[in-house]
Amino acid sequence: MNILLEDATIWVLASFVIFVAIAFIKGRKTITEMLDSKIASIRNEIANAEILRTDAQKLLHEYEARQKAAHMEAERLLSDAKKQAAELHVKAERELQETMQRREAMMKDRIARMEEQAMSDIRKYAADLAISATTEIITQKLDQSSAQKLSDESIRKVAGKLN
């Protein structure tokens, strides 16, 4: 046994085992605290990540709902715009028809007035022509005494109509 006590490897082994035992006893608490601290830190990061994920999911659902509402609003506005365009088209056609009918009526009235004016002008011209022809005939065929009789008779007729 003396030989074992004199061997340096035994003493190195013994001192290593004692060192490890003392380091384990004294360092266990520190290592455990460091590991517990690291575990707590990781758990805290996981909890924060879970909260962030939940918040992100809520925001995603909120934005999807807003997008859907905006899409529906856009479709409603488009539909309303199409309806208004159709109504305006119908209104414009109706107003065009009414305008065309008014213009047609105005043109018919104008044509009728022009026809009446033309007929009046023709009658006036015919009357003037008849008077001219009658005057010409009377002046050629009537002598002084016949003209005096005709003039007196015309004055009596006019005087009778005036009274």
Coordinates of C-alpha atoms in Angstrom, one line a residue:
M1 CA 0.0 0.0 0.0
N2 CA 3.0 2.2 0.5
I3 CA 3.6 1.9 -3.1
L4 CA 0.2 3.3 -3.9
L5 CA 0.7 6.2 -1.6
E6 CA 4.0 7.0 -3.2
D7 CA 2.6 6.9 -6.7
A8 CA 1.9 10.5 -8.0
T9 CA -1.0 9.4 -10.3
I10 CA -2.9 8.3 -7.3
W11 CA -2.5 11.6 -5.7
V12 CA -3.4 13.5 -8.9
L13 CA -6.5 11.3 -9.2
A14 CA -7.4 11.8 -5.5
S15 CA -6.9 15.6 -5.7
F16 CA -8.9 15.7 -9.0
V17 CA -11.8 13.8 -7.4
I18 CA -11.7 16.1 -4.3
F19 CA -11.5 19.1 -6.5
V20 CA -14.5 18.0 -8.6
A21 CA -16.5 17.1 -5.4
I22 CA -15.8 20.6 -3.8
A23 CA -16.5 22.3 -7.2
F24 CA -19.7 20.3 -7.5
I25 CA -20.8 21.1 -4.0
K26 CA -19.9 24.8 -4.1
G27 CA -20.6 25.4 -7.8
R28 CA -23.8 23.5 -8.0
K29 CA -25.8 26.3 -6.6
T30 CA -24.3 28.9 -8.9
I31 CA -24.6 26.7 -12.0
T32 CA -28.2 25.8 -11.0
E33 CA -29.0 29.5 -10.5
M34 CA -27.4 30.4 -13.9
L35 CA -29.4 27.6 -15.6
D36 CA -32.6 28.6 -13.8
S37 CA -32.0 32.2 -14.8
K38 CA -31.4 31.1 -18.4
I39 CA -34.6 28.9 -18.4
A40 CA -36.6 31.8 -16.9
S41 CA -35.3 34.1 -19.6
I42 CA -36.1 31.6 -22.4
R43 CA -39.6 31.1 -20.9
N44 CA -40.1 34.9 -20.7
E45 CA -39.0 35.2 -24.4
I46 CA -41.4 32.4 -25.4
A47 CA -44.3 34.1 -23.5
N48 CA -43.5 37.4 -25.1
A49 CA -43.3 35.7 -28.5
E50 CA -46.7 34.0 -27.9
I51 CA -48.2 37.4 -26.9
L52 CA -46.8 39.0 -30.1
R53 CA -48.1 36.1 -32.2
T54 CA -51.6 36.5 -30.6
D55 CA -51.5 40.2 -31.2
A56 CA -50.4 39.7 -34.8
Q57 CA -53.2 37.2 -35.3
K58 CA -55.7 39.7 -33.9
L59 CA -54.3 42.4 -36.2
L60 CA -54.4 40.1 -39.2
H61 CA -58.1 39.2 -38.5
E62 CA -58.9 42.9 -38.0
Y63 CA -57.2 44.0 -41.2
E64 CA -58.9 41.1 -43.1
A65 CA -62.2 42.3 -41.8
R66 CA -61.5 45.8 -42.8
Q67 CA -60.3 44.7 -46.3
K68 CA -63.5 42.7 -46.7
A69 CA -65.6 45.6 -45.6
A70 CA -63.8 47.9 -47.9
H71 CA -64.2 45.5 -50.8
M72 CA -67.9 45.2 -50.1
E73 CA -68.2 49.0 -49.9
A74 CA -66.3 49.3 -53.2
E75 CA -68.7 46.8 -54.8
R76 CA -71.7 48.7 -53.4
L77 CA -70.3 52.0 -54.7
L78 CA -69.7 50.4 -58.1
S79 CA -73.2 49.0 -58.2
D80 CA -74.7 52.4 -57.2
A81 CA -72.6 54.1 -59.8
K82 CA -73.8 51.7 -62.5
K83 CA -77.5 52.3 -61.4
Q84 CA -77.0 56.0 -61.5
A85 CA -75.4 55.8 -64.9
A86 CA -78.3 53.7 -66.2
E87 CA -80.8 56.1 -64.7
L88 CA -78.9 59.1 -66.2
H89 CA -78.9 57.3 -69.6
V90 CA -82.7 56.7 -69.4
K91 CA -83.2 60.3 -68.3
A92 CA -81.0 61.6 -71.1
E93 CA -82.9 59.5 -73.7
R94 CA -86.3 60.7 -72.3
E95 CA -85.1 64.3 -72.3
L96 CA -83.8 63.9 -75.8
Q97 CA -87.1 62.5 -76.9
E98 CA -89.0 65.3 -75.3
T99 CA -86.7 67.9 -76.8
M100 CA -87.1 66.3 -80.3
Q101 CA -90.9 66.3 -79.9
R102 CA -90.9 69.9 -78.8
R103 CA -88.6 70.9 -81.7
E104 CA -90.8 68.9 -84.1
A105 CA -93.9 70.6 -82.8
M106 CA -92.2 74.0 -83.1
M107 CA -91.1 73.2 -86.6
K108 CA -94.7 72.1 -87.5
D109 CA -96.0 75.3 -86.0
R110 CA -93.4 77.3 -87.9
I111 CA -94.3 75.5 -91.2
A112 CA -98.0 76.1 -90.5
R113 CA -97.3 79.8 -89.9
M114 CA -95.2 80.0 -93.0
E115 CA -97.9 78.3 -95.0
E116 CA -100.5 80.7 -93.6
Q117 CA -98.1 83.7 -94.4
A118 CA -97.6 82.3 -97.9
M119 CA -101.3 81.9 -98.4
S120 CA -101.9 85.4 -97.1
D121 CA -99.2 86.8 -99.4
I122 CA -100.7 84.9 -102.3
R123 CA -104.2 86.2 -101.5
K124 CA -102.8 89.8 -101.1
Y125 CA -101.0 89.5 -104.3
A126 CA -104.1 88.1 -106.0
A127 CA -106.2 90.9 -104.6
D128 CA -103.7 93.5 -105.6
L129 CA -103.5 91.9 -109.1
A130 CA -107.3 91.8 -109.3
I131 CA -107.5 95.5 -108.2
S132 CA -104.8 96.4 -110.7
A133 CA -106.6 94.5 -113.5
T134 CA -110.0 95.9 -112.5
T135 CA -108.6 99.5 -112.4
E136 CA -107.0 99.0 -115.8
I137 CA -110.2 97.6 -117.2
I138 CA -112.3 100.3 -115.6
T139 CA -110.0 103.1 -116.8
Q140 CA -110.1 101.7 -120.3
K141 CA -113.8 101.1 -120.6
L142 CA -115.4 103.6 -118.4
D143 CA -116.2 107.1 -119.5
Q144 CA -116.6 110.1 -117.3
S145 CA -120.3 109.8 -116.7
S146 CA -120.2 106.1 -115.8
A147 CA -117.3 106.7 -113.5
Q148 CA -119.3 109.5 -111.7
K149 CA -122.3 107.1 -111.3
L150 CA -120.1 104.3 -110.0
S151 CA -118.3 106.6 -107.6
D152 CA -121.6 108.0 -106.2
E153 CA -123.0 104.5 -105.8
S154 CA -119.9 103.3 -103.9
I155 CA -120.0 106.3 -101.6
R156 CA -123.6 105.5 -100.7
K157 CA -122.8 101.8 -100.0
V158 CA -119.9 102.7 -97.8
A159 CA -122.0 105.4 -96.0
G160 CA -124.8 102.8 -95.4
K161 CA -122.3 100.3 -94.0
L162 CA -120.8 102.9 -91.6
N163 CA -124.1 103.9 -90.1

